Amino acid sequence: SQQGEEDPQALSIQEGENATMNCSYKTSINNLQWYRQNSGRGLVHLILIRSNEREKHSGRLRVTLDTSKKSSSLLITASRAADTASYFCATVPLRGGSQGNLIFGKGTKLSVKP
Amino acid sequence: KAGVTQTPRYLIKTRGQQVTLSCSPISGHRSVSWYQQTPGQGLQFLFEYFSETQRNKGNFPGRFSGRQFSNSRSEMNVSTLELGDSALYLCASRLTSGTSFYEQYFGPGTRLTVT
């Protein structure tokens, strides 16, 4: 079953602009992760934020987590055409969860036009 | 270090047949998870293996099974294939100690088409 719901489902921007994707989830979590997938290929881990963290940065990526609202956002700054991909949030539930059993949202399809 | 490898990359099977997919994890990774990805259901967890034991299983019928060998390589098997089994099957491995405890590394996937 899906735990997370990403919003928007699709996003189209110009190179250089910022892209923001949101994720909401249903149950309390241990941590939340963001992954990128290019054209139906394997997923690439981008960043992990633990339930006791509120914000995390990695290069051009900024992730926030609001456990009271059960939501997270991923910001990609100064986007490039190479950022074109689908982005998924994945959670590890606090109860009964396992690090090897990620629960994924449906993803946001990002298109960055040159 | 070599990444997660999956074989075959593409497969076409007929309804009723069975299929075996293979996954070789990153060297040193003892946990292997399998996921099914379809346009309708998205990414869904199938099962996780650690030290040759199934740790968790997702909500899939018994036609889906897996195993892990002593070298951590894993296989998953789908028997009596149905059209709805057409999907991208992804394998992921991870360390179970150290700072990368939570990160999963995914393979490129096996695209299974059932006709």
JSON list of C-alpha atoms in Angstrom, two decimals:
[
{"chain": "A", "resi": 1, "resn": "SER", "atom": "CA", "xyz": [0.00, 0.00, 0.00]},
{"chain": "A", "resi": 2, "resn": "GLN", "atom": "CA", "xyz": [1.16, 3.53, -0.68]},
{"chain": "A", "resi": 3, "resn": "GLN", "atom": "CA", "xyz": [2.29, 5.48, 2.32]},
{"chain": "A", "resi": 4, "resn": "GLY", "atom": "CA", "xyz": [3.26, 8.69, 0.59]},
{"chain": "A", "resi": 5, "resn": "GLU", "atom": "CA", "xyz": [1.53, 10.92, -1.87]},
{"chain": "A", "resi": 6, "resn": "GLU", "atom": "CA", "xyz": [3.65, 13.30, -3.90]},
{"chain": "A", "resi": 7, "resn": "ASP", "atom": "CA", "xyz": [2.41, 16.60, -5.15]},
{"chain": "A", "resi": 8, "resn": "PRO", "atom": "CA", "xyz": [2.38, 17.70, -7.88]},
{"chain": "A", "resi": 9, "resn": "GLN", "atom": "CA", "xyz": [2.19, 14.58, -10.04]},
{"chain": "A", "resi": 10, "resn": "ALA", "atom": "CA", "xyz": [4.02, 16.42, -12.82]},
{"chain": "A", "resi": 11, "resn": "LEU", "atom": "CA", "xyz": [6.09, 19.59, -12.89]},
{"chain": "A", "resi": 12, "resn": "SER", "atom": "CA", "xyz": [7.57, 21.39, -15.89]},
{"chain": "A", "resi": 13, "resn": "ILE", "atom": "CA", "xyz": [10.09, 24.22, -15.40]},
{"chain": "A", "resi": 14, "resn": "GLN", "atom": "CA", "xyz": [12.87, 26.03, -17.24]},
{"chain": "A", "resi": 15, "resn": "GLU", "atom": "CA", "xyz": [16.54, 25.43, -16.58]},
{"chain": "A", "resi": 16, "resn": "GLY", "atom": "CA", "xyz": [17.78, 27.61, -13.76]},
{"chain": "A", "resi": 17, "resn": "GLU", "atom": "CA", "xyz": [14.46, 27.69, -11.93]},
{"chain": "A", "resi": 18, "resn": "ASN", "atom": "CA", "xyz": [13.83, 25.99, -8.61]},
{"chain": "A", "resi": 19, "resn": "ALA", "atom": "CA", "xyz": [11.66, 22.88, -8.35]},
{"chain": "A", "resi": 20, "resn": "THR", "atom": "CA", "xyz": [9.67, 22.02, -5.25]},
{"chain": "A", "resi": 21, "resn": "MET", "atom": "CA", "xyz": [8.00, 18.68, -4.70]},
{"chain": "A", "resi": 22, "resn": "ASN", "atom": "CA", "xyz": [5.90, 17.72, -1.72]},
{"chain": "A", "resi": 23, "resn": "CYS", "atom": "CA", "xyz": [5.21, 14.42, -0.05]},
{"chain": "A", "resi": 24, "resn": "SER", "atom": "CA", "xyz": [2.59, 13.53, 2.53]},
{"chain": "A", "resi": 25, "resn": "TYR", "atom": "CA", "xyz": [2.46, 10.28, 4.45]},
{"chain": "A", "resi": 26, "resn": "LYS", "atom": "CA", "xyz": [0.03, 8.54, 6.73]},
{"chain": "A", "resi": 27, "resn": "THR", "atom": "CA", "xyz": [1.73, 6.92, 9.71]},
{"chain": "A", "resi": 28, "resn": "SER", "atom": "CA", "xyz": [4.53, 7.94, 12.05]},
{"chain": "A", "resi": 29, "resn": "ILE", "atom": "CA", "xyz": [7.93, 7.32, 10.54]},
{"chain": "A", "resi": 30, "resn": "ASN", "atom": "CA", "xyz": [11.47, 6.48, 11.47]},
{"chain": "A", "resi": 31, "resn": "ASN", "atom": "CA", "xyz": [12.89, 8.33, 8.50]},
{"chain": "A", "resi": 32, "resn": "LEU", "atom": "CA", "xyz": [11.95, 9.64, 5.06]},
{"chain": "A", "resi": 33, "resn": "GLN", "atom": "CA", "xyz": [14.05, 9.34, 1.94]},
{"chain": "A", "resi": 34, "resn": "TRP", "atom": "CA", "xyz": [13.95, 10.82, -1.53]},
{"chain": "A", "resi": 35, "resn": "TYR", "atom": "CA", "xyz": [14.92, 8.86, -4.63]},
{"chain": "A", "resi": 36, "resn": "ARG", "atom": "CA", "xyz": [15.28, 9.80, -8.29]},
{"chain": "A", "resi": 37, "resn": "GLN", "atom": "CA", "xyz": [14.45, 7.55, -11.23]},
{"chain": "A", "resi": 38, "resn": "ASN", "atom": "CA", "xyz": [15.42, 8.24, -14.83]},
{"chain": "A", "resi": 39, "resn": "SER", "atom": "CA", "xyz": [13.08, 6.85, -17.50]},
{"chain": "A", "resi": 40, "resn": "GLY", "atom": "CA", "xyz": [11.99, 3.59, -15.84]},
{"chain": "A", "resi": 41, "resn": "ARG", "atom": "CA", "xyz": [15.44, 2.63, -14.70]},
{"chain": "A", "resi": 42, "resn": "GLY", "atom": "CA", "xyz": [16.83, 1.98, -11.23]},
{"chain": "A", "resi": 43, "resn": "LEU", "atom": "CA", "xyz": [16.32, 4.40, -8.39]},
{"chain": "A", "resi": 44, "resn": "VAL", "atom": "CA", "xyz": [19.10, 6.58, -7.05]},
{"chain": "A", "resi": 45, "resn": "HIS", "atom": "CA", "xyz": [19.11, 7.60, -3.40]},
{"chain": "A", "resi": 46, "resn": "LEU", "atom": "CA", "xyz": [19.23, 11.38, -2.98]},
{"chain": "A", "resi": 47, "resn": "ILE", "atom": "CA", "xyz": [18.85, 12.22, 0.67]},
{"chain": "A", "resi": 48, "resn": "LEU", "atom": "CA", "xyz": [17.55, 10.84, 3.96]},
{"chain": "A", "resi": 49, "resn": "ILE", "atom": "CA", "xyz": [16.01, 12.83, 6.78]},
{"chain": "A", "resi": 50, "resn": "ARG", "atom": "CA", "xyz": [15.36, 11.30, 10.16]},
{"chain": "A", "resi": 51, "resn": "SER", "atom": "CA", "xyz": [12.18, 11.90, 12.13]},
{"chain": "A", "resi": 52, "resn": "ASN", "atom": "CA", "xyz": [14.00, 14.12, 14.63]},
{"chain": "A", "resi": 53, "resn": "GLU", "atom": "CA", "xyz": [15.44, 16.38, 11.91]},
{"chain": "A", "resi": 54, "resn": "ARG", "atom": "CA", "xyz": [13.61, 19.30, 10.35]},
{"chain": "A", "resi": 55, "resn": "GLU", "atom": "CA", "xyz": [15.84, 20.25, 7.44]},
{"chain": "A", "resi": 56, "resn": "LYS", "atom": "CA", "xyz": [18.72, 18.78, 5.52]},
{"chain": "A", "resi": 57, "resn": "HIS", "atom": "CA", "xyz": [20.88, 19.96, 2.64]},
{"chain": "A", "resi": 58, "resn": "SER", "atom": "CA", "xyz": [22.92, 18.12, 0.05]},
{"chain": "A", "resi": 59, "resn": "GLY", "atom": "CA", "xyz": [24.39, 20.15, -2.79]},
{"chain": "A", "resi": 60, "resn": "ARG", "atom": "CA", "xyz": [21.47, 21.71, -4.68]},
{"chain": "A", "resi": 61, "resn": "LEU", "atom": "CA", "xyz": [18.95, 19.68, -2.67]},
{"chain": "A", "resi": 62, "resn": "ARG", "atom": "CA", "xyz": [17.09, 20.85, 0.39]},
{"chain": "A", "resi": 63, "resn": "VAL", "atom": "CA", "xyz": [14.67, 18.61, 2.24]},
{"chain": "A", "resi": 64, "resn": "THR", "atom": "CA", "xyz": [12.32, 19.61, 5.02]},
{"chain": "A", "resi": 65, "resn": "LEU", "atom": "CA", "xyz": [10.27, 17.39, 7.26]},
{"chain": "A", "resi": 66, "resn": "ASP", "atom": "CA", "xyz": [7.22, 18.37, 9.31]},
{"chain": "A", "resi": 67, "resn": "THR", "atom": "CA", "xyz": [6.21, 15.38, 11.40]},
{"chain": "A", "resi": 68, "resn": "SER", "atom": "CA", "xyz": [3.21, 17.21, 12.88]},
{"chain": "A", "resi": 69, "resn": "LYS", "atom": "CA", "xyz": [1.75, 17.58, 9.38]},
{"chain": "A", "resi": 70, "resn": "LYS", "atom": "CA", "xyz": [3.23, 14.28, 8.18]},
{"chain": "A", "resi": 71, "resn": "SER", "atom": "CA", "xyz": [4.76, 15.98, 5.19]},
{"chain": "A", "resi": 72, "resn": "SER", "atom": "CA", "xyz": [8.09, 16.61, 3.52]},
{"chain": "A", "resi": 73, "resn": "SER", "atom": "CA", "xyz": [9.29, 18.77, 0.68]},
{"chain": "A", "resi": 74, "resn": "LEU", "atom": "CA", "xyz": [12.21, 18.44, -1.71]},
{"chain": "A", "resi": 75, "resn": "LEU", "atom": "CA", "xyz": [13.64, 21.60, -3.24]},
{"chain": "A", "resi": 76, "resn": "ILE", "atom": "CA", "xyz": [16.04, 21.42, -6.17]},
{"chain": "A", "resi": 77, "resn": "THR", "atom": "CA", "xyz": [17.70, 24.78, -6.75]},
{"chain": "A", "resi": 78, "resn": "ALA", "atom": "CA", "xyz": [19.05, 26.06, -10.07]},
{"chain": "A", "resi": 79, "resn": "SER", "atom": "CA", "xyz": [17.64, 23.06, -11.93]},
{"chain": "A", "resi": 80, "resn": "ARG", "atom": "CA", "xyz": [19.37, 21.58, -14.97]},
{"chain": "A", "resi": 81, "resn": "ALA", "atom": "CA", "xyz": [18.07, 19.54, -17.89]},
{"chain": "A", "resi": 82, "resn": "ALA", "atom": "CA", "xyz": [19.82, 16.54, -16.34]},
{"chain": "A", "resi": 83, "resn": "ASP", "atom": "CA", "xyz": [17.47, 16.80, -13.34]},
{"chain": "A", "resi": 84, "resn": "THR", "atom": "CA", "xyz": [14.62, 15.62, -15.58]},
{"chain": "A", "resi": 85, "resn": "ALA", "atom": "CA", "xyz": [13.40, 12.46, -13.86]},
{"chain": "A", "resi": 86, "resn": "SER", "atom": "CA", "xyz": [10.74, 11.08, -11.54]},
{"chain": "A", "resi": 87, "resn": "TYR", "atom": "CA", "xyz": [11.21, 11.79, -7.85]},
{"chain": "A", "resi": 88, "resn": "PHE", "atom": "CA", "xyz": [9.85, 9.53, -5.13]},
{"chain": "A", "resi": 89, "resn": "CYS", "atom": "CA", "xyz": [9.58, 9.89, -1.41]},
{"chain": "A", "resi": 90, "resn": "ALA", "atom": "CA", "xyz": [9.89, 6.71, 0.62]},
{"chain": "A", "resi": 91, "resn": "THR", "atom": "CA", "xyz": [9.22, 6.15, 4.28]},
{"chain": "A", "resi": 92, "resn": "VAL", "atom": "CA", "xyz": [10.14, 3.65, 6.94]},
{"chain": "A", "resi": 93, "resn": "PRO", "atom": "CA", "xyz": [7.21, 3.41, 9.36]},
{"chain": "A", "resi": 94, "resn": "LEU", "atom": "CA", "xyz": [8.04, 3.75, 13.03]},
{"chain": "A", "resi": 95, "resn": "ARG", "atom": "CA", "xyz": [6.00, 0.71, 14.02]},
{"chain": "A", "resi": 96, "resn": "GLY", "atom": "CA", "xyz": [6.51, -2.51, 12.16]},
{"chain": "A", "resi": 97, "resn": "GLY", "atom": "CA", "xyz": [8.80, -0.83, 9.68]},
{"chain": "A", "resi": 98, "resn": "SER", "atom": "CA", "xyz": [12.03, -2.13, 8.30]},
{"chain": "A", "resi": 99, "resn": "GLN", "atom": "CA", "xyz": [14.91, -0.36, 6.59]},
{"chain": "A", "resi": 100, "resn": "GLY", "atom": "CA", "xyz": [14.72, -2.94, 3.84]},
{"chain": "A", "resi": 101, "resn": "ASN", "atom": "CA", "xyz": [11.02, -2.33, 3.28]},
{"chain": "A", "resi": 102, "resn": "LEU", "atom": "CA", "xyz": [10.53, 1.15, 1.93]},
{"chain": "A", "resi": 103, "resn": "ILE", "atom": "CA", "xyz": [7.02, 2.42, 1.31]},
{"chain": "A", "resi": 104, "resn": "PHE", "atom": "CA", "xyz": [7.02, 4.63, -1.76]},
{"chain": "A", "resi": 105, "resn": "GLY", "atom": "CA", "xyz": [4.75, 7.37, -2.95]},
{"chain": "A", "resi": 106, "resn": "LYS", "atom": "CA", "xyz": [3.55, 7.58, -6.56]},
{"chain": "A", "resi": 107, "resn": "GLY", "atom": "CA", "xyz": [6.20, 10.12, -7.53]},
{"chain": "A", "resi": 108, "resn": "THR", "atom": "CA", "xyz": [6.51, 13.51, -9.17]},
{"chain": "A", "resi": 109, "resn": "LYS", "atom": "CA", "xyz": [7.59, 13.64, -12.80]},
{"chain": "A", "resi": 110, "resn": "LEU", "atom": "CA", "xyz": [9.91, 16.62, -13.25]},
{"chain": "A", "resi": 111, "resn": "SER", "atom": "CA", "xyz": [10.71, 17.99, -16.67]},
{"chain": "A", "resi": 112, "resn": "VAL", "atom": "CA", "xyz": [13.40, 20.67, -16.94]},
{"chain": "A", "resi": 113, "resn": "LYS", "atom": "CA", "xyz": [13.50, 22.42, -20.29]},
{"chain": "A", "resi": 114, "resn": "PRO", "atom": "CA", "xyz": [16.78, 23.84, -21.60]},
{"chain": "B", "resi": 1, "resn": "LYS", "atom": "CA", "xyz": [32.80, -0.95, -6.32]},
{"chain": "B", "resi": 2, "resn": "ALA", "atom": "CA", "xyz": [30.41, -2.53, -8.79]},
{"chain": "B", "resi": 3, "resn": "GLY", "atom": "CA", "xyz": [26.76, -1.60, -8.38]},
{"chain": "B", "resi": 4, "resn": "VAL", "atom": "CA", "xyz": [23.77, -3.85, -8.01]},
{"chain": "B", "resi": 5, "resn": "THR", "atom": "CA", "xyz": [23.35, -5.99, -11.09]},
{"chain": "B", "resi": 6, "resn": "GLN", "atom": "CA", "xyz": [20.18, -7.66, -12.29]},
{"chain": "B", "resi": 7, "resn": "THR", "atom": "CA", "xyz": [19.76, -10.26, -14.98]},
{"chain": "B", "resi": 8, "resn": "PRO", "atom": "CA", "xyz": [18.16, -10.48, -17.38]},
{"chain": "B", "resi": 9, "resn": "ARG", "atom": "CA", "xyz": [17.37, -6.85, -18.17]},
{"chain": "B", "resi": 10, "resn": "TYR", "atom": "CA", "xyz": [14.41, -7.70, -20.39]},
{"chain": "B", "resi": 11, "resn": "LEU", "atom": "CA", "xyz": [12.17, -10.73, -20.51]},
{"chain": "B", "resi": 12, "resn": "ILE", "atom": "CA", "xyz": [9.08, -11.72, -22.44]},
{"chain": "B", "resi": 13, "resn": "LYS", "atom": "CA", "xyz": [7.03, -14.61, -21.15]},
{"chain": "B", "resi": 14, "resn": "THR", "atom": "CA", "xyz": [3.65, -16.17, -21.85]},
{"chain": "B", "resi": 15, "resn": "ARG", "atom": "CA", "xyz": [0.80, -16.46, -19.38]},
{"chain": "B", "resi": 16, "resn": "GLY", "atom": "CA", "xyz": [1.09, -19.58, -17.27]},
{"chain": "B", "resi": 17, "resn": "GLN", "atom": "CA", "xyz": [4.86, -19.80, -17.54]},
{"chain": "B", "resi": 18, "resn": "GLN", "atom": "CA", "xyz": [7.24, -19.19, -14.68]},
{"chain": "B", "resi": 19, "resn": "VAL", "atom": "CA", "xyz": [10.21, -16.86, -14.48]},
{"chain": "B", "resi": 20, "resn": "THR", "atom": "CA", "xyz": [13.33, -16.47, -12.34]},
{"chain": "B", "resi": 21, "resn": "LEU", "atom": "CA", "xyz": [15.06, -13.12, -11.92]},
{"chain": "B", "resi": 22, "resn": "SER", "atom": "CA", "xyz": [18.52, -12.72, -10.48]},
{"chain": "B", "resi": 23, "resn": "CYS", "atom": "CA", "xyz": [20.13, -9.99, -8.40]},
{"chain": "B", "resi": 24, "resn": "SER", "atom": "CA", "xyz": [23.75, -9.57, -7.34]},
{"chain": "B", "resi": 25, "resn": "PRO", "atom": "CA", "xyz": [24.13, -7.03, -4.53]},
{"chain": "B", "resi": 26, "resn": "ILE", "atom": "CA", "xyz": [27.02, -4.67, -3.95]},
{"chain": "B", "resi": 27, "resn": "SER", "atom": "CA", "xyz": [29.93, -6.49, -2.37]},
{"chain": "B", "resi": 28, "resn": "GLY", "atom": "CA", "xyz": [29.52, -6.48, 1.40]},
{"chain": "B", "resi": 29, "resn": "HIS", "atom": "CA", "xyz": [25.79, -5.84, 1.34]},
{"chain": "B", "resi": 30, "resn": "ARG", "atom": "CA", "xyz": [23.93, -8.64, 3.03]},
{"chain": "B", "resi": 31, "resn": "SER", "atom": "CA", "xyz": [20.39, -7.30, 2.75]},
{"chain": "B", "resi": 32, "resn": "VAL", "atom": "CA", "xyz": [18.53, -7.60, -0.54]},
{"chain": "B", "resi": 33, "resn": "SER", "atom": "CA", "xyz": [15.03, -6.29, -1.17]},
{"chain": "B", "resi": 34, "resn": "TRP", "atom": "CA", "xyz": [12.78, -6.72, -4.19]},
{"chain": "B", "resi": 35, "resn": "TYR", "atom": "CA", "xyz": [10.19, -4.26, -5.48]},
{"chain": "B", "resi": 36, "resn": "GLN", "atom": "CA", "xyz": [7.63, -4.37, -8.27]},
{"chain": "B", "resi": 37, "resn": "GLN", "atom": "CA", "xyz": [6.92, -1.19, -10.22]},
{"chain": "B", "resi": 38, "resn": "THR", "atom": "CA", "xyz": [3.83, -0.77, -12.40]},
{"chain": "B", "resi": 39, "resn": "PRO", "atom": "CA", "xyz": [2.16, 2.36, -13.78]},
{"chain": "B", "resi": 40, "resn": "GLY", "atom": "CA", "xyz": [-1.02, 1.60, -11.84]},
{"chain": "B", "resi": 41, "resn": "GLN", "atom": "CA", "xyz": [0.27, 0.51, -8.44]},
{"chain": "B", "resi": 42, "resn": "GLY", "atom": "CA", "xyz": [3.62, 2.29, -8.39]},
{"chain": "B", "resi": 43, "resn": "LEU", "atom": "CA", "xyz": [6.50, 0.84, -6.40]},
{"chain": "B", "resi": 44, "resn": "GLN", "atom": "CA", "xyz": [5.50, -2.00, -4.13]},
{"chain": "B", "resi": 45, "resn": "PHE", "atom": "CA", "xyz": [7.66, -4.00, -1.76]},
{"chain": "B", "resi": 46, "resn": "LEU", "atom": "CA", "xyz": [7.86, -7.73, -2.47]},
{"chain": "B", "resi": 47, "resn": "PHE", "atom": "CA", "xyz": [10.30, -9.14, 0.08]},
{"chain": "B", "resi": 48, "resn": "GLU", "atom": "CA", "xyz": [13.59, -8.62, 1.88]},
{"chain": "B", "resi": 49, "resn": "TYR", "atom": "CA", "xyz": [16.29, -11.18, 2.52]},
{"chain": "B", "resi": 50, "resn": "PHE", "atom": "CA", "xyz": [19.13, -11.04, 4.98]},
{"chain": "B", "resi": 51, "resn": "SER", "atom": "CA", "xyz": [21.63, -13.82, 5.64]},
{"chain": "B", "resi": 52, "resn": "GLU", "atom": "CA", "xyz": [19.61, -16.23, 3.50]},
{"chain": "B", "resi": 53, "resn": "THR", "atom": "CA", "xyz": [16.44, -15.64, 5.55]},
{"chain": "B", "resi": 54, "resn": "GLN", "atom": "CA", "xyz": [13.32, -13.82, 4.45]},
{"chain": "B", "resi": 55, "resn": "ARG", "atom": "CA", "xyz": [12.88, -10.90, 6.81]},
{"chain": "B", "resi": 56, "resn": "ASN", "atom": "CA", "xyz": [9.76, -9.27, 5.45]},
{"chain": "B", "resi": 57, "resn": "LYS", "atom": "CA", "xyz": [7.19, -10.00, 2.82]},
{"chain": "B", "resi": 58, "resn": "GLY", "atom": "CA", "xyz": [4.85, -7.64, 1.05]},
{"chain": "B", "resi": 59, "resn": "ASN", "atom": "CA", "xyz": [1.24, -8.21, 0.15]},
{"chain": "B", "resi": 60, "resn": "PHE", "atom": "CA", "xyz": [1.72, -10.44, -2.89]},
{"chain": "B", "resi": 61, "resn": "PRO", "atom": "CA", "xyz": [0.30, -13.89, -3.66]},
{"chain": "B", "resi": 62, "resn": "GLY", "atom": "CA", "xyz": [2.27, -17.03, -3.00]},
{"chain": "B", "resi": 63, "resn": "ARG", "atom": "CA", "xyz": [3.16, -17.23, -6.71]},
{"chain": "B", "resi": 64, "resn": "PHE", "atom": "CA", "xyz": [5.90, -14.74, -5.85]},
{"chain": "B", "resi": 65, "resn": "SER", "atom": "CA", "xyz": [8.81, -16.27, -3.99]},
{"chain": "B", "resi": 66, "resn": "GLY", "atom": "CA", "xyz": [12.44, -15.60, -3.47]},
{"chain": "B", "resi": 67, "resn": "ARG", "atom": "CA", "xyz": [15.61, -16.85, -1.94]},
{"chain": "B", "resi": 68, "resn": "GLN", "atom": "CA", "xyz": [19.07, -15.68, -1.02]},
{"chain": "B", "resi": 69, "resn": "PHE", "atom": "CA", "xyz": [22.31, -17.59, -1.31]},
{"chain": "B", "resi": 70, "resn": "SER", "atom": "CA", "xyz": [25.30, -17.64, 1.01]},
{"chain": "B", "resi": 71, "resn": "ASN", "atom": "CA", "xyz": [27.10, -15.08, -1.20]},
{"chain": "B", "resi": 72, "resn": "SER", "atom": "CA", "xyz": [24.11, -12.72, -0.74]},
{"chain": "B", "resi": 73, "resn": "ARG", "atom": "CA", "xyz": [22.97, -13.09, -4.34]},
{"chain": "B", "resi": 74, "resn": "SER", "atom": "CA", "xyz": [19.22, -13.34, -4.56]},
{"chain": "B", "resi": 75, "resn": "GLU", "atom": "CA", "xyz": [16.65, -14.72, -6.95]},
{"chain": "B", "resi": 76, "resn": "MET", "atom": "CA", "xyz": [12.96, -14.17, -7.19]},
{"chain": "B", "resi": 77, "resn": "ASN", "atom": "CA", "xyz": [10.56, -16.52, -8.89]},
{"chain": "B", "resi": 78, "resn": "VAL", "atom": "CA", "xyz": [7.09, -15.92, -10.23]},
{"chain": "B", "resi": 79, "resn": "SER", "atom": "CA", "xyz": [5.08, -18.99, -11.12]},
{"chain": "B", "resi": 80, "resn": "THR", "atom": "CA", "xyz": [1.96, -19.22, -13.27]},
{"chain": "B", "resi": 81, "resn": "LEU", "atom": "CA", "xyz": [2.47, -15.79, -14.77]},
{"chain": "B", "resi": 82, "resn": "GLU", "atom": "CA", "xyz": [-0.49, -13.49, -15.27]},
{"chain": "B", "resi": 83, "resn": "LEU", "atom": "CA", "xyz": [-0.78, -10.48, -17.55]},
{"chain": "B", "resi": 84, "resn": "GLY", "atom": "CA", "xyz": [-0.80, -8.24, -14.47]},
{"chain": "B", "resi": 85, "resn": "ASP", "atom": "CA", "xyz": [2.67, -9.42, -13.53]},
{"chain": "B", "resi": 86, "resn": "SER", "atom": "CA", "xyz": [4.11, -7.31, -16.35]},
{"chain": "B", "resi": 87, "resn": "ALA", "atom": "CA", "xyz": [6.27, -4.81, -14.52]},
{"chain": "B", "resi": 88, "resn": "LEU", "atom": "CA", "xyz": [9.71, -3.51, -13.79]},
{"chain": "B", "resi": 89, "resn": "TYR", "atom": "CA", "xyz": [11.23, -5.62, -11.01]},
{"chain": "B", "resi": 90, "resn": "LEU", "atom": "CA", "xyz": [13.81, -3.79, -8.98]},
{"chain": "B", "resi": 91, "resn": "CYS", "atom": "CA", "xyz": [16.33, -5.23, -6.61]},
{"chain": "B", "resi": 92, "resn": "ALA", "atom": "CA", "xyz": [18.05, -3.17, -3.93]},
{"chain": "B", "resi": 93, "resn": "SER", "atom": "CA", "xyz": [20.84, -3.94, -1.51]},
{"chain": "B", "resi": 94, "resn": "ARG", "atom": "CA", "xyz": [22.06, -2.19, 1.60]},
{"chain": "B", "resi": 95, "resn": "LEU", "atom": "CA", "xyz": [24.58, -2.33, 4.36]},
{"chain": "B", "resi": 96, "resn": "THR", "atom": "CA", "xyz": [23.28, -3.30, 7.75]},
{"chain": "B", "resi": 97, "resn": "SER", "atom": "CA", "xyz": [25.84, -1.46, 9.84]},
{"chain": "B", "resi": 98, "resn": "GLY", "atom": "CA", "xyz": [27.70, 1.82, 9.68]},
{"chain": "B", "resi": 99, "resn": "THR", "atom": "CA", "xyz": [26.54, 5.25, 8.54]},
{"chain": "B", "resi": 100, "resn": "SER", "atom": "CA", "xyz": [24.81, 3.97, 5.38]},
{"chain": "B", "resi": 101, "resn": "PHE", "atom": "CA", "xyz": [22.51, 1.83, 7.43]},
{"chain": "B", "resi": 102, "resn": "TYR", "atom": "CA", "xyz": [19.32, 3.14, 5.85]},
{"chain": "B", "resi": 103, "resn": "GLU", "atom": "CA", "xyz": [20.31, 3.75, 2.26]},
{"chain": "B", "resi": 104, "resn": "GLN", "atom": "CA", "xyz": [19.25, 1.31, -0.43]},
{"chain": "B", "resi": 105, "resn": "TYR", "atom": "CA", "xyz": [21.16, 0.92, -3.67]},
{"chain": "B", "resi": 106, "resn": "PHE", "atom": "CA", "xyz": [19.00, -0.12, -6.58]},
{"chain": "B", "resi": 107, "resn": "GLY", "atom": "CA", "xyz": [19.83, -2.14, -9.65]},
{"chain": "B", "resi": 108, "resn": "PRO", "atom": "CA", "xyz": [18.68, -1.15, -13.16]},
{"chain": "B", "resi": 109, "resn": "GLY", "atom": "CA", "xyz": [15.71, -3.52, -12.98]},
{"chain": "B", "resi": 110, "resn": "THR", "atom": "CA", "xyz": [14.34, -6.38, -15.05]},
{"chain": "B", "resi": 111, "resn": "ARG", "atom": "CA", "xyz": [11.52, -5.42, -17.41]},
{"chain": "B", "resi": 112, "resn": "LEU", "atom": "CA", "xyz": [9.12, -8.39, -17.53]},
{"chain": "B", "resi": 113, "resn": "THR", "atom": "CA", "xyz": [6.42, -8.49, -20.18]},
{"chain": "B", "resi": 114, "resn": "VAL", "atom": "CA", "xyz": [3.78, -11.20, -19.97]},
{"chain": "B", "resi": 115, "resn": "THR", "atom": "CA", "xyz": [1.78, -11.86, -23.15]}
]
